[in-house]
């Protein structure tokens, strides 16, 4: 700091001016008096004394200014430097002045203020970090808007959501008033919050996703300064709720049909509408068939529920796939002749072994697929089953293919044929032996329980081919290769 601009410098200049004024005044009036009333030698001594007095006075004022500079100006400079350091964010700055005067008290007060300020800032930073961690760890999207609609804060899920929404084309209304930051689905809620100052909630649908939105106003001194929105992805919940309602509706429909037939034919028997023993036997046979159908439905439902819950009873052992397919082929040969179909089995020369599989479950898979093929293949057509070994991306696979020459499945229905109760076209089922709509769902669960996959390819009017891929463990694959080389 410039000395002449300091408080002590100004005080020193003032004192010098006062002393100089007094000396000039005395010199103007006192020196002529001395010359008139004293001898020459005496007046000279008095003038020398007067000069010495002026010099001493100037030196005393200078020493006094330096003393004040040490006691007042330097501590004030330290105080100013400490205040500037705190202004720059160095909240650990402290003063080391130890005096008993007012400056010492000011230094103590300043240190106490610095300590409290540092603690407050540290507490605010901890709260900020805590809030930031909470927002980052939330799976829900959090978006904060200011009064003009601009986004001022988001957490990572919200940022990902906004990035995915940027590719969509929104309507152009209200964009000039609220800016382009408020996504179109949130605009009605934003209007309501800003106009009424109330918490609002709603469900929105964007593309194939569903979101539950809760939006609340942000206040500053009882004035709305913006809004905060919390968006929760409820797509899976909506999908599960739809699956639940569809499941209840399908089960009700599938059970109601055989129950209605059983009730109608039993009432006919009770009313004596059967005119002959043959008609009575026919009615009883229908009741029996419908009861078996309802029993199969209940059994399939229980099996599927256990599989989806992960409680599938698997009796794993080594399974010879060739022998399994041959046994299933023999079982369906008689049925194919009854239906006027040709069942071909393409036997493979390779030995197809699965060291860790459930033979009964795999037989159930083949039975369901062949039964499905028979029901959808017209008379005079052919159904083919075969198996071989192929090389996958990581290990060898056993591939089982079942192909029919039936009516086929439309391409828009293929992604859903493994869903429960899904029937692409109920009109294409031959005869009265209708399925429960659960067979393919059970097939998928059993194959996936073996670590494999099942897929379908179809051309409408030409037929359908189901492909099952079951992995062969690496050790078993190496053993088979060595056996083959020997």
XYZ file of C-alpha atoms in Angstrom:
486
model
C 0.000 0.000 0.000
C 1.273 3.556 -0.805
C 2.318 5.254 2.454
C 1.034 8.672 1.404
C -2.447 7.219 0.737
C -2.574 5.435 4.080
C -4.234 6.751 7.203
C -0.877 7.240 8.959
C 0.605 9.060 5.944
C -2.309 11.468 5.822
C -2.047 11.985 9.606
C 1.725 12.632 9.354
C 1.249 15.189 6.555
C -1.432 16.916 8.645
C 0.855 17.138 11.694
C 3.785 18.413 9.578
C 1.535 21.071 8.082
C 0.351 22.127 11.530
C 3.902 22.255 12.934
C 5.127 24.097 9.846
C 2.286 26.608 10.131
C 3.103 27.260 13.782
C 6.809 27.678 13.045
C 6.145 30.014 10.114
C 3.777 32.045 12.248
C 6.361 32.257 15.034
C 9.101 33.095 12.555
C 7.122 35.937 11.015
C 6.248 37.611 14.344
C 8.926 36.390 16.763
C 12.128 36.968 14.762
C 11.590 40.748 14.277
C 10.874 41.051 17.995
C 14.126 39.234 18.833
C 16.155 41.451 16.512
C 14.832 44.638 18.161
C 15.102 43.643 21.811
C 18.208 41.463 21.980
C 21.813 41.935 21.172
C 23.252 40.516 18.015
C 24.947 37.551 19.589
C 21.908 36.755 21.719
C 19.537 36.920 18.748
C 21.777 34.542 16.832
C 21.642 31.969 19.627
C 17.884 32.325 19.871
C 17.592 31.805 16.116
C 19.777 28.717 16.365
C 17.584 27.429 19.199
C 14.502 28.085 17.094
C 16.032 26.154 14.194
C 16.940 23.241 16.434
C 13.424 23.224 17.815
C 12.000 23.002 14.279
C 14.285 20.115 13.400
C 13.452 18.245 16.606
C 9.726 18.813 16.039
C 9.984 17.463 12.489
C 11.912 14.410 13.700
C 9.418 13.779 16.513
C 6.478 13.909 14.117
C 8.289 11.522 11.774
C 9.005 9.073 14.569
C 5.409 9.373 15.704
C 4.197 8.604 12.153
C 6.435 5.542 11.955
C 5.126 4.378 15.316
C 1.535 4.754 14.121
C 2.434 3.006 10.854
C 3.755 0.011 12.803
C 0.836 -0.184 15.238
C -2.071 0.645 12.937
C -1.304 0.526 9.215
C 0.558 -2.797 9.070
C -2.132 -4.733 11.011
C -4.766 -3.128 8.811
C -2.859 -4.255 5.727
C -2.720 -7.804 7.094
C -6.449 -7.649 7.770
C -7.144 -6.447 4.228
C -4.971 -9.218 2.746
C -6.770 -11.839 4.854
C -10.167 -10.490 3.758
C -9.086 -10.642 0.104
C -7.893 -14.237 0.585
C -11.283 -15.238 1.989
C -12.971 -13.466 -0.898
C -10.937 -15.683 -3.253
C -12.142 -18.847 -1.484
C -9.244 -19.447 0.931
C -11.460 -19.949 3.966
C -8.634 -21.339 6.128
C -6.945 -17.894 6.299
C -6.251 -16.670 9.856
C -4.628 -13.563 11.454
C -1.726 -13.981 13.913
C -1.983 -10.523 15.537
C -1.611 -10.609 19.330
C -2.420 -7.202 20.783
C -4.670 -5.969 23.557
C -6.059 -2.965 21.714
C -9.012 -2.595 19.320
C -7.031 -4.038 16.414
C -6.350 -7.186 18.429
C -10.063 -7.543 19.165
C -10.804 -7.017 15.481
C -8.299 -9.751 14.585
C -9.950 -12.187 17.047
C -13.382 -11.380 15.622
C -12.070 -11.848 12.104
C -10.568 -15.263 12.971
C -13.820 -16.364 14.598
C -15.754 -15.205 11.544
C -13.353 -17.113 9.272
C -13.774 -20.286 11.343
C -17.567 -20.069 11.248
C -17.534 -19.268 7.545
C -15.229 -22.195 6.796
C -17.476 -24.555 8.789
C -20.563 -23.237 6.977
C -18.965 -23.576 3.555
C -17.733 -27.088 4.407
C -21.222 -28.045 5.578
C -22.739 -26.653 2.381
C -20.229 -28.574 0.265
C -20.969 -31.784 2.161
C -24.699 -31.270 1.655
C -24.093 -30.526 -2.007
C -21.978 -33.663 -2.437
C -24.546 -35.701 -0.537
C -27.350 -34.391 -2.734
C -25.259 -35.002 -5.841
C -24.556 -38.594 -4.744
C -28.230 -39.176 -4.050
C -29.201 -37.834 -7.467
C -26.532 -39.938 -9.201
C -27.595 -43.100 -7.397
C -31.287 -42.616 -8.188
C -32.687 -44.817 -10.932
C -35.418 -42.246 -11.518
C -34.761 -39.287 -13.799
C -34.670 -35.872 -12.061
C -34.910 -32.679 -14.131
C -34.969 -29.121 -12.745
C -36.297 -26.227 -14.830
C -36.067 -22.500 -14.235
C -39.022 -20.180 -14.729
C -38.271 -19.769 -18.451
C -38.249 -23.523 -18.985
C -34.502 -23.969 -19.349
C -32.941 -27.064 -17.787
C -30.632 -26.160 -14.917
C -29.966 -29.555 -13.300
C -30.199 -33.229 -14.306
C -28.944 -36.535 -12.953
C -27.386 -39.203 -15.231
C -30.662 -41.119 -15.885
C -32.353 -37.836 -16.808
C -29.506 -36.865 -19.122
C -29.691 -40.244 -20.873
C -33.441 -39.838 -21.213
C -33.129 -36.346 -22.679
C -30.461 -37.538 -25.107
C -32.784 -40.266 -26.359
C -35.653 -37.771 -26.673
C -33.565 -35.318 -28.716
C -34.001 -37.521 -31.773
C -37.792 -37.186 -31.624
C -39.718 -34.470 -33.422
C -41.980 -32.595 -31.019
C -44.805 -30.250 -31.810
C -43.837 -26.594 -32.153
C -46.379 -25.056 -29.740
C -45.144 -23.025 -26.781
C -41.498 -23.411 -27.727
C -40.986 -19.631 -28.023
C -42.514 -19.021 -24.609
C -40.745 -21.746 -22.677
C -37.733 -22.428 -24.848
C -36.722 -25.699 -26.444
C -35.534 -27.295 -23.204
C -38.903 -28.475 -21.896
C -39.729 -31.747 -23.705
C -43.145 -31.765 -25.350
C -44.682 -34.475 -23.080
C -43.832 -32.392 -19.978
C -45.213 -29.074 -21.236
C -48.802 -29.511 -19.914
C -47.491 -30.381 -16.461
C -45.046 -27.459 -16.583
C -47.911 -25.093 -17.484
C -49.983 -26.329 -14.546
C -47.132 -26.044 -12.044
C -46.158 -22.533 -13.128
C -49.754 -21.283 -13.262
C -51.186 -22.889 -10.114
C -48.077 -23.554 -8.040
C -49.291 -27.060 -7.159
C -47.742 -30.512 -7.307
C -48.995 -32.478 -10.298
C -48.546 -36.034 -11.526
C -49.405 -37.960 -14.647
C -48.388 -40.863 -16.882
C -46.805 -40.083 -20.253
C -46.038 -42.354 -23.197
C -43.021 -41.693 -25.414
C -42.244 -44.106 -28.232
C -42.760 -47.545 -26.668
C -41.976 -46.394 -23.114
C -44.270 -45.353 -20.293
C -43.264 -42.878 -17.582
C -44.778 -41.797 -14.298
C -44.098 -38.075 -13.804
C -44.293 -36.065 -10.583
C -43.624 -32.321 -10.899
C -43.443 -29.767 -8.074
C -42.729 -26.003 -7.986
C -39.529 -24.456 -6.611
C -39.934 -21.328 -4.449
C -37.679 -18.421 -3.509
C -39.223 -15.929 -1.054
C -42.718 -17.241 -1.917
C -42.091 -16.661 -5.625
C -42.033 -19.600 -8.050
C -38.582 -19.733 -9.614
C -38.940 -23.024 -11.472
C -40.025 -26.653 -11.200
C -38.511 -30.059 -10.533
C -39.741 -33.204 -12.305
C -39.146 -36.821 -11.280
C -39.707 -39.398 -14.014
C -39.955 -43.112 -13.252
C -39.819 -45.703 -16.021
C -42.915 -47.883 -15.620
C -42.681 -49.585 -19.001
C -42.094 -53.003 -17.447
C -44.856 -52.462 -14.905
C -47.323 -51.530 -17.650
C -46.206 -54.497 -19.702
C -46.527 -56.865 -16.730
C -49.953 -55.483 -15.891
C -51.065 -56.034 -19.481
C -49.619 -59.553 -19.395
C -51.470 -60.209 -16.145
C -54.781 -58.972 -17.511
C -54.254 -60.885 -20.770
C -53.320 -63.993 -18.811
C -56.472 -63.805 -16.690
C -58.598 -63.183 -19.777
C -57.013 -66.060 -21.710
C -57.236 -68.496 -18.808
C -60.853 -67.525 -18.239
C -61.611 -68.022 -21.925
C -59.783 -71.353 -22.199
C -61.464 -72.742 -19.083
C -64.884 -71.311 -19.852
C -65.099 -73.096 -23.221
C -64.739 -76.703 -21.930
C -66.819 -75.898 -18.863
C -69.635 -74.576 -21.038
C -69.546 -77.690 -23.207
C -69.453 -79.985 -20.177
C -72.343 -78.123 -18.600
C -74.396 -78.162 -21.819
C -73.926 -81.870 -22.538
C -74.471 -82.873 -18.897
C -77.714 -80.921 -18.841
C -78.722 -82.680 -22.046
C -78.108 -86.019 -20.360
C -80.054 -84.974 -17.260
C -82.963 -83.784 -19.394
C -83.030 -87.107 -21.215
C -82.364 -85.605 -24.619
C -80.280 -88.628 -25.675
C -82.613 -90.890 -27.610
C -80.355 -93.925 -27.679
C -77.420 -95.428 -25.791
C -75.173 -94.413 -28.688
C -76.143 -90.744 -28.313
C -75.646 -90.948 -24.540
C -72.229 -92.466 -25.061
C -71.376 -89.724 -27.529
C -72.379 -87.011 -25.062
C -70.396 -88.676 -22.271
C -67.377 -88.947 -24.582
C -67.548 -85.213 -25.335
C -67.709 -84.442 -21.597
C -64.744 -86.766 -21.033
C -62.681 -85.145 -23.837
C -63.384 -81.653 -22.539
C -62.446 -82.660 -19.004
C -59.149 -84.070 -20.337
C -58.568 -80.830 -22.236
C -59.171 -78.771 -19.103
C -56.855 -81.078 -17.163
C -54.106 -80.560 -19.755
C -54.601 -76.809 -19.516
C -54.256 -76.827 -15.738
C -51.217 -79.121 -15.913
C -49.542 -76.919 -18.526
C -50.251 -73.821 -16.442
C -48.690 -75.392 -13.359
C -45.649 -76.592 -15.312
C -45.143 -73.203 -16.917
C -45.520 -71.384 -13.589
C -42.899 -73.636 -11.977
C -40.507 -73.135 -14.898
C -40.822 -69.353 -14.911
C -40.305 -69.313 -11.138
C -37.079 -71.318 -11.570
C -38.440 -74.418 -9.820
C -38.123 -76.776 -12.786
C -37.377 -80.327 -11.689
C -34.522 -81.436 -13.943
C -33.124 -84.966 -13.751
C -29.910 -84.378 -15.625
C -27.977 -87.244 -17.130
C -26.289 -88.210 -20.372
C -28.792 -88.209 -23.237
C -28.328 -89.779 -26.653
C -30.164 -87.385 -28.953
C -30.267 -89.899 -31.828
C -32.065 -92.483 -29.683
C -34.401 -89.829 -28.266
C -35.496 -88.610 -31.708
C -35.871 -92.188 -32.959
C -38.145 -93.013 -30.023
C -40.280 -89.908 -30.588
C -40.432 -90.734 -34.313
C -41.784 -94.225 -33.600
C -44.373 -92.761 -31.210
C -45.717 -90.342 -33.814
C -45.550 -92.694 -36.808
C -48.953 -94.247 -36.089
C -50.527 -90.853 -35.511
C -49.101 -89.519 -38.781
C -50.695 -92.409 -40.702
C -54.041 -91.735 -39.024
C -53.882 -88.101 -40.136
C -52.667 -88.902 -43.636
C -49.270 -87.262 -43.106
C -45.723 -88.371 -43.911
C -43.261 -88.228 -41.010
C -39.627 -88.373 -42.157
C -36.656 -88.800 -39.859
C -33.264 -87.738 -41.210
C -30.916 -89.885 -39.162
C -27.407 -88.489 -38.777
C -24.238 -90.560 -38.759
C -22.627 -88.556 -35.965
C -23.112 -89.573 -32.381
C -25.064 -86.782 -30.679
C -24.627 -86.873 -26.907
C -25.591 -84.353 -24.242
C -23.814 -85.061 -20.964
C -26.065 -82.879 -18.785
C -29.688 -82.938 -19.974
C -33.133 -84.101 -18.898
C -34.335 -86.726 -21.350
C -38.000 -86.549 -20.313
C -38.073 -82.753 -20.690
C -36.427 -82.909 -24.103
C -38.948 -85.521 -25.157
C -41.694 -83.163 -24.001
C -40.176 -80.439 -26.233
C -40.152 -82.696 -29.288
C -43.646 -83.953 -28.524
C -45.044 -80.416 -28.276
C -43.380 -79.316 -31.509
C -44.488 -82.420 -33.459
C -47.987 -82.159 -32.058
C -48.039 -78.513 -33.127
C -46.795 -79.459 -36.616
C -49.427 -82.189 -37.013
C -52.261 -79.851 -36.044
C -51.227 -77.225 -38.583
C -50.305 -79.477 -41.527
C -52.996 -80.495 -44.057
C -53.512 -84.094 -45.085
C -51.090 -85.417 -47.684
C -48.232 -83.132 -46.612
C -44.933 -83.995 -44.929
C -43.346 -83.373 -41.533
C -39.571 -83.766 -41.170
C -37.434 -84.143 -38.044
C -33.666 -84.338 -37.901
C -30.584 -83.498 -35.843
C -26.916 -82.774 -36.435
C -23.898 -81.164 -34.815
C -22.714 -77.688 -35.798
C -19.953 -75.331 -34.665
C -21.158 -72.290 -32.717
C -19.314 -69.114 -31.740
C -17.945 -70.566 -28.486
C -18.575 -74.307 -28.601
C -20.266 -77.037 -30.585
C -24.042 -77.294 -30.662
C -26.626 -79.999 -31.220
C -29.159 -78.712 -33.723
C -32.622 -80.264 -33.874
C -34.957 -79.191 -36.681
C -38.669 -79.918 -37.089
C -40.152 -78.771 -40.381
C -43.704 -79.042 -41.659
C -45.483 -78.190 -44.895
C -48.428 -76.573 -43.168
C -50.165 -73.258 -43.648
C -47.265 -71.318 -42.136
C -47.177 -68.336 -39.792
C -47.409 -64.691 -40.800
C -44.195 -62.698 -40.301
C -45.898 -60.248 -37.923
C -46.912 -63.155 -35.655
C -43.496 -64.865 -35.469
C -42.041 -62.705 -32.625
C -44.980 -63.617 -30.367
C -45.567 -67.324 -30.952
C -43.610 -68.257 -27.796
C -45.860 -66.087 -25.600
C -48.460 -67.717 -23.403
C -51.866 -68.300 -25.048
C -50.739 -66.648 -28.269
C -52.362 -68.190 -31.332
C -51.446 -66.689 -34.661
C -54.598 -67.939 -36.396
C -57.072 -70.103 -34.552
C -58.893 -70.856 -37.799
C -55.941 -72.847 -39.189
C -56.076 -75.532 -36.453
C -57.251 -78.795 -37.933
C -60.125 -80.702 -36.410
C -61.291 -80.482 -32.860
C -57.984 -81.283 -31.170
C -57.127 -77.717 -30.229
C -54.096 -76.843 -28.111
C -53.966 -74.880 -24.897
C -51.767 -72.078 -26.274
C -49.014 -72.926 -23.786
C -47.024 -75.562 -25.680
C -44.487 -73.250 -27.318
C -44.037 -71.250 -24.108
C -43.185 -74.499 -22.304
C -40.799 -75.473 -25.118
C -38.941 -72.180 -24.808
C -38.576 -72.477 -21.017
C -37.284 -76.073 -21.183
C -34.753 -75.305 -23.926
C -33.487 -72.205 -22.091
C -33.182 -74.272 -18.891
C -30.697 -76.432 -20.842
C -28.741 -73.317 -21.851
C -30.007 -73.474 -25.421
C -32.297 -71.489 -27.689
C -35.280 -72.122 -29.939
C -36.327 -70.152 -33.000
C -38.863 -70.381 -35.782
C -38.819 -69.512 -39.474
C -41.940 -69.635 -41.593
C -43.336 -68.743 -44.980
C -47.077 -68.248 -45.128
C -48.635 -71.020 -47.179
C -45.425 -73.091 -47.389
C -44.710 -74.264 -43.846
C -42.778 -73.645 -40.650
C -39.408 -74.823 -39.331
C -38.457 -74.840 -35.634
C -34.751 -74.976 -34.767
C -33.412 -76.000 -31.357
C -29.778 -75.338 -30.440
C -28.376 -77.144 -27.385
C -24.753 -76.530 -26.299
C -22.243 -79.363 -25.969
C -19.785 -78.774 -23.074
C -16.179 -78.214 -24.191
C -14.824 -81.258 -22.339
C -17.439 -83.493 -23.918
C -16.783 -81.967 -27.340
C -13.044 -82.652 -27.009
C -13.727 -86.222 -25.897
C -15.997 -86.838 -28.877
C -13.363 -85.435 -31.241
C -10.678 -87.748 -29.798
C -12.993 -90.746 -30.054
C -13.745 -89.906 -33.665
C -10.039 -89.563 -34.509
C -9.277 -92.960 -32.912
